[in-house]
Amino acid sequence: MSPRTVLRVVAFLVASSAIAAAVAGTADHSRFDVLKGPFATAEDVTKACSTCHTEAAGEVKKSIHWTWDGTNSFTGQRLGKPRIMNSFCGSPISNEPRCTSCHAGYGWTDLRKTPEENGATVDCLACHDGSGTYKKTATDAGHPLYSPRVIGGVTVEPPDLAKAAMSVGPSQRENCGACHFNGGGGDGVKHGDLDSSLTDPPRDLDVHMAADGANMACSTCHTFNAHIPSGSRYMTTAVDPHGLDLPHDDHNRATCESCHGTAPHAEAKINDHTDRVACQSCHISEFARGGVATKTLWDWSTAGRKDADGKPVYIKDEHGHLVYSAEKGDFAYGENVRPTYLWYNGEIEQTAVTDKLDDKIKDDILTLNRIGGSPTDGKSRIWPFKEMKGKQPYDPELNTLVVNHVFGKDDSAFWTNFDYPKAIAFGMNYAGLPWSGKIGFIETRMYWPITHMVAPKEKAVPCSDCHTRDPEGRLAGLGGFYMPGRDGSRLLDIVGYLALFGALFGVVVHGALRIILSRGHRS
């Protein structure tokens, strides 16, 4: 057995042990009297959990799940949802408590303050409920329902908090997916490679998460150390220099290389690609392929349309997707989407709500998160991304994006009266930002790294999909480097053709001379 094979076996055993431990847990919480309730609020459950897990809440409050705050180690830029603009709802500022419904706590009603300043408390059940019944409601700053409520014409009952408390255990895909599958306002909307189809996927959809595959939980790769998760959409590890670095002393298994090594293939020629091509580029041929469509376009400029009776217009396609909403504008969706490929070195420059857009616009398109990387920097790989297209409100005089106040019970919320000037005036005032009073709409792009929905190796991208001169080839638009089968040199082609024709000419002349000379010899 080769050393590489031994390392692979060890890695598999370590991962399998982690999975087994995660599934089994270490205690039967249904036997703990303190968890049997009854509980008036979800915060009461957290208090009960804290009687044993005395340090857990303090650890959670140091994580990005709680703070929604961080600093880009490459650029020094301060990040986080209250600062960074996106191509979906723009900014969560002024849209609490809707946007904080997925916060890892209860009661963050004002993003201008920290969760602690708002008196928010940690939510244990969001990550550890094992009953499948616990659910945060969409409009209550992270709280679940505490009494029946009519939502969309249907009466929804509150969860049984005692049942949820007694079911707790290690996080599973359903726990993570409750928020991460539904980013952007619905199932599969935002990421493209994260949706409810991954709760129990077939092997063809995700070889790691499938029950007949590795049956991994999210936390198998996104390891936690004192409640601090590994892996980041803001600073994805584009290149893992450590490879198969057991026992993962950096507490980060959120890379392919950390389990599979830097030369995982039996064929040396395929391993030659690993220093230039990310694993995901070959092993995730398409995203949104589990039967859940992902949003690919969001045009805010058309929002606010009403019919002849003055009622907001909503239009669905044959699949039941909203393709037009008076609240949000025009949409487009995609399934089985081929990724966009970019050179990526791990650096992403985000657009903040306070940024001037002057140097961020190219060809009248604003890129909300510029992806760092090039074929010549020696630290980039070709990565797959979801390209999200948008059209968003901005201030054409001050040349900044604007905070759009869409949600709220007040008269200024756009989803209440469909008045952009009023909604934006409220949002900018709430955020404490200057606004000229003018509104324009700018075309935007945003790129989301694709890392999930890994197909089995037999369904990897064929070589001919990239090494081709077909203008529809996967890498046809990615320039700056030479790729066999796709690129050519005119001079080299001429020399090659001359050599070929020269050889053919020599063969013909040689054959003719032999025929002529053989006749002369016989005579």
Short mmCIF file of C-alpha atoms in Angstrom, two decimals:
data_model
loop_
_atom_site.label_atom_id
_atom_site.label_comp_id
_atom_site.label_asym_id
_atom_site.label_seq_id
_atom_site.Cartn_x
_atom_site.Cartn_y
_atom_site.Cartn_z
CA MET A 1 0.00 0.00 0.00
CA SER A 2 1.44 3.35 -1.08
CA PRO A 3 1.93 6.21 1.43
CA ARG A 4 -0.70 8.23 -0.41
CA THR A 5 -3.22 5.41 -0.09
CA VAL A 6 -2.45 5.07 3.62
CA LEU A 7 -3.10 8.79 4.11
CA ARG A 8 -6.39 8.53 2.24
CA VAL A 9 -7.48 5.60 4.42
CA VAL A 10 -6.55 7.49 7.59
CA ALA A 11 -8.41 10.59 6.36
CA PHE A 12 -11.49 8.49 5.61
CA LEU A 13 -11.39 6.87 9.04
CA VAL A 14 -11.01 10.24 10.77
CA ALA A 15 -13.93 11.70 8.78
CA SER A 16 -16.04 8.58 9.42
CA SER A 17 -15.35 8.79 13.15
CA ALA A 18 -16.35 12.44 13.18
CA ILE A 19 -19.57 11.61 11.36
CA ALA A 20 -20.37 8.72 13.70
CA ALA A 21 -19.74 10.89 16.75
CA ALA A 22 -21.89 13.66 15.30
CA VAL A 23 -24.78 11.30 14.64
CA ALA A 24 -24.55 9.43 17.93
CA GLY A 25 -24.01 12.39 20.27
CA THR A 26 -22.88 11.93 23.84
CA ALA A 27 -26.02 12.37 25.92
CA ASP A 28 -29.74 11.66 25.86
CA HIS A 29 -31.17 15.11 26.51
CA SER A 30 -34.71 13.79 26.85
CA ARG A 31 -33.70 12.53 30.31
CA PHE A 32 -32.76 15.97 31.66
CA ASP A 33 -35.50 17.46 33.86
CA VAL A 34 -34.34 21.01 33.16
CA LEU A 35 -35.26 20.54 29.48
CA LYS A 36 -38.76 19.18 30.03
CA GLY A 37 -40.31 22.64 30.27
CA PRO A 38 -42.75 24.09 29.89
CA PHE A 39 -41.03 27.07 28.25
CA ALA A 40 -42.78 30.38 27.70
CA THR A 41 -40.11 31.67 25.30
CA ALA A 42 -37.18 30.33 23.33
CA GLU A 43 -34.80 32.35 25.53
CA ASP A 44 -35.95 30.17 28.43
CA VAL A 45 -34.63 27.15 26.54
CA THR A 46 -31.24 28.86 26.17
CA LYS A 47 -31.17 29.52 29.91
CA ALA A 48 -31.87 25.83 30.54
CA CYS A 49 -29.11 24.77 28.15
CA SER A 50 -26.69 27.13 29.89
CA THR A 51 -27.07 25.35 33.22
CA CYS A 52 -24.79 22.64 31.79
CA HIS A 53 -23.16 24.30 28.79
CA THR A 54 -21.91 27.24 30.81
CA GLU A 55 -19.45 28.60 28.22
CA ALA A 56 -21.38 27.87 24.99
CA ALA A 57 -23.26 31.18 24.66
CA GLY A 58 -20.07 33.17 25.18
CA GLU A 59 -18.36 31.13 22.44
CA VAL A 60 -21.25 31.65 20.02
CA LYS A 61 -21.02 35.42 20.58
CA LYS A 62 -17.47 35.37 19.16
CA SER A 63 -18.58 33.73 15.90
CA ILE A 64 -19.65 35.38 12.64
CA HIS A 65 -22.97 33.58 13.04
CA TRP A 66 -23.61 35.98 15.92
CA THR A 67 -21.66 39.14 15.12
CA TRP A 68 -22.32 39.34 11.36
CA ASP A 69 -19.00 41.16 11.43
CA GLY A 70 -15.47 40.41 10.29
CA THR A 71 -12.37 41.74 8.59
CA ASN A 72 -10.97 40.60 5.26
CA SER A 73 -7.44 39.39 6.03
CA PHE A 74 -6.30 40.21 2.48
CA THR A 75 -7.69 43.73 2.07
CA GLY A 76 -8.34 44.85 5.64
CA GLN A 77 -11.91 45.68 4.62
CA ARG A 78 -14.50 45.40 7.38
CA LEU A 79 -17.23 43.01 6.34
CA GLY A 80 -20.64 41.88 7.54
CA LYS A 81 -24.27 42.06 6.52
CA PRO A 82 -24.88 45.57 7.93
CA ARG A 83 -22.07 46.99 5.74
CA ILE A 84 -21.85 44.95 2.54
CA MET A 85 -24.33 45.34 -0.30
CA ASN A 86 -25.72 42.35 -2.19
CA SER A 87 -27.72 41.78 -5.37
CA PHE A 88 -30.83 40.51 -3.60
CA CYS A 89 -32.46 42.89 -1.10
CA GLY A 90 -29.47 45.23 -1.13
CA SER A 91 -29.00 45.93 2.58
CA PRO A 92 -30.68 44.50 5.69
CA ILE A 93 -30.41 47.89 7.41
CA SER A 94 -33.88 49.33 8.15
CA ASN A 95 -35.40 45.97 7.25
CA GLU A 96 -35.21 44.39 10.67
CA PRO A 97 -36.71 42.28 12.12
CA ARG A 98 -37.25 40.44 8.82
CA CYS A 99 -33.58 40.18 7.87
CA THR A 100 -32.52 39.18 11.37
CA SER A 101 -34.92 36.23 11.38
CA CYS A 102 -31.93 34.04 10.44
CA HIS A 103 -29.61 35.48 13.09
CA ALA A 104 -28.21 32.93 15.57
CA GLY A 105 -30.09 34.65 18.36
CA TYR A 106 -33.30 36.32 19.42
CA GLY A 107 -34.17 40.00 19.43
CA TRP A 108 -31.70 41.80 17.14
CA THR A 109 -34.07 44.51 15.96
CA ASP A 110 -31.60 47.26 15.03
CA LEU A 111 -28.53 46.52 12.90
CA ARG A 112 -27.05 49.91 13.77
CA LYS A 113 -26.28 48.37 17.17
CA THR A 114 -24.54 45.14 18.11
CA PRO A 115 -26.73 42.19 19.14
CA GLU A 116 -25.66 42.72 22.75
CA GLU A 117 -26.67 46.39 22.62
CA ASN A 118 -30.10 45.20 21.46
CA GLY A 119 -30.29 42.74 24.35
CA ALA A 120 -30.32 39.77 21.96
CA THR A 121 -29.79 36.26 23.33
CA VAL A 122 -28.26 33.15 21.77
CA ASP A 123 -30.47 30.62 19.97
CA CYS A 124 -29.34 27.06 20.81
CA LEU A 125 -32.22 25.32 19.03
CA ALA A 126 -31.51 26.76 15.58
CA CYS A 127 -28.36 24.64 15.34
CA HIS A 128 -29.15 21.75 17.68
CA ASP A 129 -32.87 20.91 17.40
CA GLY A 130 -33.28 17.28 16.44
CA SER A 131 -37.06 17.10 16.40
CA GLY A 132 -37.48 18.79 13.02
CA THR A 133 -40.29 20.90 14.46
CA TYR A 134 -38.45 24.03 15.57
CA LYS A 135 -38.62 26.95 13.15
CA LYS A 136 -37.94 30.65 13.37
CA THR A 137 -40.68 32.81 11.92
CA ALA A 138 -39.73 35.14 9.07
CA THR A 139 -40.59 38.47 10.66
CA ASP A 140 -39.75 38.31 14.38
CA ALA A 141 -35.99 38.94 14.69
CA GLY A 142 -35.09 35.29 15.15
CA HIS A 143 -37.94 34.24 17.40
CA PRO A 144 -40.21 31.28 16.71
CA LEU A 145 -43.97 31.67 16.99
CA TYR A 146 -45.32 31.66 20.55
CA SER A 147 -48.99 31.50 19.59
CA PRO A 148 -50.93 30.43 16.47
CA ARG A 149 -50.69 32.91 13.59
CA VAL A 150 -52.36 33.11 10.19
CA ILE A 151 -49.61 33.26 7.54
CA GLY A 152 -50.57 33.28 3.87
CA GLY A 153 -54.13 32.31 4.75
CA VAL A 154 -52.99 29.28 6.76
CA THR A 155 -52.97 29.03 10.55
CA VAL A 156 -49.46 28.09 11.70
CA GLU A 157 -48.97 26.57 15.14
CA PRO A 158 -45.98 27.43 17.35
CA PRO A 159 -43.34 24.73 17.90
CA ASP A 160 -43.29 22.64 21.05
CA LEU A 161 -40.21 24.15 22.73
CA ALA A 162 -39.91 21.37 25.32
CA LYS A 163 -39.96 18.72 22.60
CA ALA A 164 -37.30 20.60 20.69
CA ALA A 165 -35.18 21.10 23.82
CA MET A 166 -35.23 17.41 24.71
CA SER A 167 -34.23 16.45 21.15
CA VAL A 168 -31.02 18.46 20.91
CA GLY A 169 -27.84 16.95 19.53
CA PRO A 170 -25.03 17.68 17.07
CA SER A 171 -26.02 19.85 14.10
CA GLN A 172 -27.35 18.11 11.01
CA ARG A 173 -28.00 19.28 7.46
CA GLU A 174 -31.56 20.28 8.31
CA ASN A 175 -30.33 22.68 10.99
CA CYS A 176 -27.83 24.46 8.75
CA GLY A 177 -30.21 24.41 5.81
CA ALA A 178 -32.99 26.19 7.69
CA CYS A 179 -31.05 29.40 7.08
CA HIS A 180 -28.43 28.62 4.45
CA PHE A 181 -30.76 26.84 2.01
CA ASN A 182 -33.18 29.77 2.19
CA GLY A 183 -30.86 32.75 1.81
CA GLY A 184 -32.17 35.57 -0.36
CA GLY A 185 -35.79 34.96 0.54
CA GLY A 186 -36.53 31.39 -0.54
CA ASP A 187 -35.36 27.85 -1.17
CA GLY A 188 -32.26 27.85 -3.39
CA VAL A 189 -32.61 31.55 -4.25
CA LYS A 190 -29.16 32.83 -3.35
CA HIS A 191 -26.30 30.35 -3.61
CA GLY A 192 -27.34 27.94 -6.32
CA ASP A 193 -25.42 25.05 -4.74
CA LEU A 194 -27.38 25.12 -1.47
CA ASP A 195 -31.07 24.20 -1.34
CA SER A 196 -33.46 21.75 0.28
CA SER A 197 -32.56 18.98 -2.16
CA LEU A 198 -29.38 18.51 -0.09
CA THR A 199 -31.34 17.51 3.00
CA ASP A 200 -31.45 13.94 1.73
CA PRO A 201 -29.72 13.98 -1.67
CA PRO A 202 -29.14 11.09 -4.06
CA ARG A 203 -25.50 10.20 -4.75
CA ASP A 204 -25.60 11.76 -8.22
CA LEU A 205 -26.48 15.11 -6.65
CA ASP A 206 -23.90 15.16 -3.87
CA VAL A 207 -21.54 12.26 -3.28
CA HIS A 208 -20.54 13.60 0.13
CA MET A 209 -24.00 14.15 1.63
CA ALA A 210 -25.86 11.20 0.11
CA ALA A 211 -26.86 8.40 2.48
CA ASP A 212 -25.33 5.90 0.05
CA GLY A 213 -22.26 8.12 -0.33
CA ALA A 214 -20.22 9.53 2.57
CA ASN A 215 -23.40 10.67 4.41
CA MET A 216 -21.63 13.74 5.77
CA ALA A 217 -23.18 16.51 7.83
CA CYS A 218 -22.28 20.12 7.04
CA SER A 219 -20.11 20.20 10.17
CA THR A 220 -17.97 17.34 8.87
CA CYS A 221 -16.24 19.82 6.58
CA HIS A 222 -17.23 23.10 8.22
CA THR A 223 -15.63 22.06 11.48
CA PHE A 224 -16.33 24.01 14.67
CA ASN A 225 -13.80 24.93 17.29
CA ALA A 226 -15.46 26.49 20.35
CA HIS A 227 -18.49 27.29 18.15
CA ILE A 228 -16.33 29.11 15.58
CA PRO A 229 -17.05 27.66 12.11
CA SER A 230 -14.52 27.06 9.36
CA GLY A 231 -15.23 28.09 5.79
CA SER A 232 -16.35 31.52 4.62
CA ARG A 233 -18.24 33.00 1.67
CA TYR A 234 -16.33 36.23 2.25
CA MET A 235 -12.89 34.60 2.28
CA THR A 236 -13.10 31.16 0.72
CA THR A 237 -9.83 29.24 0.82
CA ALA A 238 -9.09 29.25 -2.90
CA VAL A 239 -5.83 27.30 -2.59
CA ASP A 240 -5.06 24.94 0.31
CA PRO A 241 -1.25 24.74 0.59
CA HIS A 242 -1.36 22.15 3.39
CA GLY A 243 -3.20 19.41 1.56
CA LEU A 244 -3.80 16.29 3.58
CA ASP A 245 -2.57 17.81 6.84
CA LEU A 246 -3.91 15.42 9.45
CA PRO A 247 -4.82 16.04 12.21
CA HIS A 248 -5.98 19.41 10.77
CA ASP A 249 -4.37 21.51 13.47
CA ASP A 250 -5.90 24.65 11.95
CA HIS A 251 -9.39 23.26 12.67
CA ASN A 252 -10.30 23.75 9.00
CA ARG A 253 -11.48 20.84 6.93
CA ALA A 254 -13.48 23.12 4.62
CA THR A 255 -11.28 22.39 1.59
CA CYS A 256 -11.17 19.46 -0.80
CA GLU A 257 -7.41 19.08 -0.36
CA SER A 258 -7.61 18.67 3.42
CA CYS A 259 -9.22 15.25 2.92
CA HIS A 260 -8.18 14.26 -0.61
CA GLY A 261 -4.66 15.70 -0.78
CA THR A 262 -3.09 17.76 -3.55
CA ALA A 263 -2.60 14.83 -5.93
CA PRO A 264 -5.76 12.73 -5.50
CA HIS A 265 -5.95 11.09 -8.94
CA ALA A 266 -4.42 7.84 -10.10
CA GLU A 267 -3.64 9.43 -13.48
CA ALA A 268 -0.61 11.72 -13.34
CA LYS A 269 -1.91 13.85 -16.22
CA ILE A 270 -5.06 14.73 -14.29
CA ASN A 271 -2.97 15.58 -11.23
CA ASP A 272 -1.10 18.04 -13.44
CA HIS A 273 -4.25 20.18 -13.36
CA THR A 274 -4.47 20.61 -9.59
CA ASP A 275 -2.08 23.56 -9.47
CA ARG A 276 -4.24 25.53 -11.90
CA VAL A 277 -7.79 24.20 -11.57
CA ALA A 278 -9.93 24.03 -8.42
CA CYS A 279 -11.40 20.60 -7.66
CA GLN A 280 -14.90 22.08 -7.88
CA SER A 281 -14.40 23.14 -11.53
CA CYS A 282 -14.20 19.52 -12.66
CA HIS A 283 -16.42 17.85 -10.09
CA ILE A 284 -19.41 20.24 -10.09
CA SER A 285 -20.43 20.39 -13.73
CA GLU A 286 -23.72 22.20 -12.97
CA PHE A 287 -25.47 23.67 -9.95
CA ALA A 288 -29.16 23.88 -8.99
CA ARG A 289 -29.59 20.37 -10.32
CA GLY A 290 -31.60 18.87 -7.46
CA GLY A 291 -34.98 20.03 -8.78
CA VAL A 292 -34.90 23.41 -7.00
CA ALA A 293 -34.40 26.45 -9.24
CA THR A 294 -32.03 29.23 -8.24
CA LYS A 295 -32.55 32.91 -8.96
CA THR A 296 -30.24 34.23 -11.68
CA LEU A 297 -31.65 37.75 -12.22
CA TRP A 298 -33.37 40.33 -10.01
CA ASP A 299 -34.42 43.63 -11.59
CA TRP A 300 -35.64 46.14 -9.00
CA SER A 301 -36.23 48.85 -11.60
CA THR A 302 -39.56 47.36 -12.68
CA ALA A 303 -41.04 46.96 -9.18
CA GLY A 304 -44.23 48.72 -8.15
CA ARG A 305 -46.53 47.87 -11.06
CA LYS A 306 -50.27 47.76 -10.35
CA ASP A 307 -53.23 46.57 -12.38
CA ALA A 308 -56.21 48.65 -13.55
CA ASP A 309 -57.85 48.26 -10.14
CA GLY A 310 -54.77 49.58 -8.36
CA LYS A 311 -53.77 46.18 -6.99
CA PRO A 312 -50.11 45.02 -7.00
CA VAL A 313 -49.24 42.71 -9.91
CA TYR A 314 -47.77 39.24 -9.34
CA ILE A 315 -47.00 36.83 -12.21
CA LYS A 316 -45.90 33.20 -11.94
CA ASP A 317 -44.41 30.92 -14.58
CA GLU A 318 -45.51 27.37 -15.35
CA HIS A 319 -43.36 26.07 -12.48
CA GLY A 320 -44.95 28.35 -9.90
CA HIS A 321 -41.99 30.72 -9.67
CA LEU A 322 -42.67 34.43 -9.38
CA VAL A 323 -41.27 35.97 -12.55
CA TYR A 324 -42.71 39.36 -11.66
CA SER A 325 -43.54 40.81 -8.26
CA ALA A 326 -44.77 44.32 -7.61
CA GLU A 327 -42.72 44.20 -4.41
CA LYS A 328 -39.44 43.16 -6.03
CA GLY A 329 -39.56 43.50 -9.83
CA ASP A 330 -38.59 40.98 -12.53
CA PHE A 331 -36.91 37.64 -11.87
CA ALA A 332 -35.25 34.87 -13.85
CA TYR A 333 -34.44 31.37 -12.63
CA GLY A 334 -32.24 28.50 -13.68
CA GLU A 335 -31.81 24.78 -13.10
CA ASN A 336 -28.83 22.64 -14.11
CA VAL A 337 -26.83 25.84 -14.59
CA ARG A 338 -23.30 25.74 -15.96
CA PRO A 339 -21.03 27.84 -13.71
CA THR A 340 -19.12 30.95 -14.72
CA TYR A 341 -15.36 30.31 -14.45
CA LEU A 342 -12.92 32.87 -13.04
CA TRP A 343 -9.33 32.94 -11.81
CA TYR A 344 -9.57 33.15 -8.03
CA ASN A 345 -6.90 33.52 -5.34
CA GLY A 346 -9.15 33.88 -2.29
CA GLU A 347 -9.35 37.67 -2.38
CA ILE A 348 -12.80 39.24 -2.78
CA GLU A 349 -13.36 43.00 -2.68
CA GLN A 350 -16.89 43.65 -1.51
CA THR A 351 -18.91 46.80 -2.20
CA ALA A 352 -19.95 48.56 1.00
CA VAL A 353 -23.02 50.74 1.40
CA THR A 354 -20.72 53.78 1.86
CA ASP A 355 -18.46 53.12 -1.18
CA LYS A 356 -18.17 55.47 -4.13
CA LEU A 357 -18.79 53.49 -7.29
CA ASP A 358 -16.49 55.44 -9.63
CA ASP A 359 -13.78 52.78 -10.03
CA LYS A 360 -16.12 49.81 -9.57
CA ILE A 361 -18.12 50.26 -12.77
CA LYS A 362 -16.95 48.76 -16.05
CA ASP A 363 -19.00 48.83 -19.24
CA ASP A 364 -21.90 50.29 -17.23
CA ILE A 365 -21.97 47.24 -14.95
CA LEU A 366 -21.18 47.38 -11.24
CA THR A 367 -19.52 44.27 -9.82
CA LEU A 368 -20.58 44.05 -6.19
CA ASN A 369 -17.80 41.64 -5.22
CA ARG A 370 -14.70 41.77 -7.39
CA ILE A 371 -12.96 38.39 -7.52
CA GLY A 372 -9.18 38.56 -7.14
CA GLY A 373 -6.92 36.36 -9.22
CA SER A 374 -5.08 35.98 -12.49
CA PRO A 375 -3.36 33.24 -14.48
CA THR A 376 0.05 34.80 -13.72
CA ASP A 377 0.01 35.51 -9.97
CA GLY A 378 1.05 31.97 -9.05
CA LYS A 379 -1.63 31.64 -6.36
CA SER A 380 -4.89 31.39 -8.31
CA ARG A 381 -7.04 28.52 -9.49
CA ILE A 382 -9.84 28.37 -12.05
CA TRP A 383 -12.97 28.36 -9.90
CA PRO A 384 -16.70 27.92 -10.66
CA PHE A 385 -19.11 30.68 -9.64
CA LYS A 386 -22.79 31.47 -9.81
CA GLU A 387 -23.13 34.79 -11.64
CA MET A 388 -26.07 36.72 -10.23
CA LYS A 389 -27.38 39.51 -12.46
CA GLY A 390 -29.24 42.44 -11.01
CA LYS A 391 -30.47 45.98 -11.45
CA GLN A 392 -30.49 48.01 -8.26
CA PRO A 393 -31.36 51.49 -7.06
CA TYR A 394 -28.50 53.95 -6.55
CA ASP A 395 -27.82 57.65 -6.17
CA PRO A 396 -26.61 58.87 -9.60
CA GLU A 397 -25.39 62.20 -8.18
CA LEU A 398 -23.41 60.95 -5.18
CA ASN A 399 -22.62 57.73 -7.09
CA THR A 400 -23.37 55.37 -4.22
CA LEU A 401 -25.82 52.54 -3.72
CA VAL A 402 -28.80 53.27 -1.51
CA VAL A 403 -30.50 51.59 1.43
CA ASN A 404 -33.99 50.58 0.32
CA HIS A 405 -36.46 50.30 3.19
CA VAL A 406 -38.68 47.48 1.96
CA PHE A 407 -40.09 45.83 5.10
CA GLY A 408 -41.97 47.31 8.02
CA LYS A 409 -45.34 48.28 9.36
CA ASP A 410 -44.66 51.98 8.76
CA ASP A 411 -45.98 53.94 5.77
CA SER A 412 -42.51 54.32 4.24
CA ALA A 413 -41.81 50.64 3.55
CA PHE A 414 -41.74 49.92 -0.19
CA TRP A 415 -43.70 46.70 0.21
CA THR A 416 -46.47 48.76 1.83
CA ASN A 417 -46.95 51.63 -0.62
CA PHE A 418 -44.53 50.99 -3.52
CA ASP A 419 -43.07 54.50 -3.26
CA TYR A 420 -39.32 54.41 -4.02
CA PRO A 421 -38.53 58.03 -2.98
CA LYS A 422 -40.22 57.55 0.38
CA ALA A 423 -38.67 54.12 0.98
CA ILE A 424 -35.14 55.21 0.09
CA ALA A 425 -35.41 58.47 2.03
CA PHE A 426 -36.38 56.45 5.12
CA GLY A 427 -33.63 53.86 4.58
CA MET A 428 -30.83 56.39 4.05
CA ASN A 429 -31.94 58.47 7.02
CA TYR A 430 -32.15 55.35 9.19
CA ALA A 431 -28.63 54.35 8.13
CA GLY A 432 -27.33 57.88 8.72
CA LEU A 433 -26.08 58.22 5.14
CA PRO A 434 -26.26 61.16 2.70
CA TRP A 435 -28.67 61.04 -0.24
CA SER A 436 -29.10 63.58 -3.02
CA GLY A 437 -32.78 62.79 -3.46
CA LYS A 438 -32.17 61.32 -6.92
CA ILE A 439 -32.79 57.69 -7.86
CA GLY A 440 -31.29 55.72 -10.72
CA PHE A 441 -30.90 52.02 -11.43
CA ILE A 442 -27.58 50.38 -12.20
CA GLU A 443 -26.90 46.94 -13.64
CA THR A 444 -24.97 44.74 -11.20
CA ARG A 445 -23.15 41.41 -11.02
CA MET A 446 -22.38 39.32 -7.99
CA TYR A 447 -20.39 36.08 -7.86
CA TRP A 448 -21.01 33.20 -5.45
CA PRO A 449 -18.36 30.41 -5.18
CA ILE A 450 -19.75 26.98 -6.03
CA THR A 451 -18.54 24.28 -3.63
CA HIS A 452 -21.51 21.98 -2.99
CA MET A 453 -23.40 19.46 -5.15
CA VAL A 454 -20.23 17.47 -5.86
CA ALA A 455 -20.98 14.73 -8.40
CA PRO A 456 -19.43 11.23 -8.39
CA LYS A 457 -16.08 11.04 -10.16
CA GLU A 458 -17.58 9.20 -13.14
CA LYS A 459 -19.65 12.33 -13.83
CA ALA A 460 -16.75 14.77 -13.74
CA VAL A 461 -16.51 17.37 -16.51
CA PRO A 462 -15.13 15.72 -19.69
CA CYS A 463 -11.75 17.00 -20.94
CA SER A 464 -13.33 18.01 -24.25
CA ASP A 465 -15.66 20.49 -22.50
CA CYS A 466 -12.67 22.75 -21.84
CA HIS A 467 -10.01 21.66 -24.31
CA THR A 468 -11.99 22.73 -27.35
CA ARG A 469 -12.17 25.59 -29.83
CA ASP A 470 -15.94 25.52 -29.64
CA PRO A 471 -17.07 29.06 -28.69
CA GLU A 472 -19.47 27.37 -26.25
CA GLY A 473 -16.64 25.59 -24.44
CA ARG A 474 -16.55 26.02 -20.67
CA LEU A 475 -13.37 28.10 -20.67
CA ALA A 476 -13.86 29.86 -23.99
CA GLY A 477 -14.11 33.25 -22.30
CA LEU A 478 -11.27 32.82 -19.81
CA GLY A 479 -8.17 34.38 -21.32
CA GLY A 480 -4.61 35.20 -20.35
CA PHE A 481 -3.15 31.71 -20.62
CA TYR A 482 -2.48 28.98 -23.18
CA MET A 483 -4.64 25.86 -23.10
CA PRO A 484 -4.03 22.91 -25.46
CA GLY A 485 -6.96 22.14 -27.72
CA ARG A 486 -8.38 25.62 -27.33
CA ASP A 487 -5.57 28.01 -28.16
CA GLY A 488 -3.11 28.21 -31.02
CA SER A 489 -0.32 30.38 -32.46
CA ARG A 490 -0.70 31.56 -36.06
CA LEU A 491 3.06 31.36 -36.64
CA LEU A 492 3.24 27.94 -35.01
CA ASP A 493 0.29 26.75 -37.10
CA ILE A 494 2.00 27.97 -40.30
CA VAL A 495 5.24 26.21 -39.36
CA GLY A 496 3.30 23.05 -38.56
CA TYR A 497 1.38 23.11 -41.83
CA LEU A 498 4.62 23.73 -43.79
CA ALA A 499 6.26 20.80 -42.02
CA LEU A 500 3.24 18.58 -42.75
CA PHE A 501 3.02 19.55 -46.41
CA GLY A 502 6.79 19.29 -46.70
CA ALA A 503 6.69 15.76 -45.35
CA LEU A 504 3.84 14.80 -47.68
CA PHE A 505 5.69 16.36 -50.60
CA GLY A 506 8.84 14.39 -49.68
CA VAL A 507 6.87 11.14 -49.51
CA VAL A 508 5.26 11.76 -52.91
CA VAL A 509 8.60 12.69 -54.56
CA HIS A 510 10.32 9.74 -52.95
CA GLY A 511 7.62 7.35 -54.12
CA ALA A 512 7.66 8.76 -57.67
CA LEU A 513 11.45 8.46 -57.89
CA ARG A 514 11.36 4.87 -56.72
CA ILE A 515 8.79 4.00 -59.39
CA ILE A 516 10.75 5.74 -62.13
CA LEU A 517 14.07 4.28 -61.07
CA SER A 518 12.63 0.77 -60.71
CA ARG A 519 11.37 0.88 -64.35
CA GLY A 520 14.79 2.02 -65.57
CA HIS A 521 16.44 -0.82 -63.69
CA ARG A 522 14.15 -3.45 -65.30
CA SER A 523 14.82 -2.08 -68.79
#
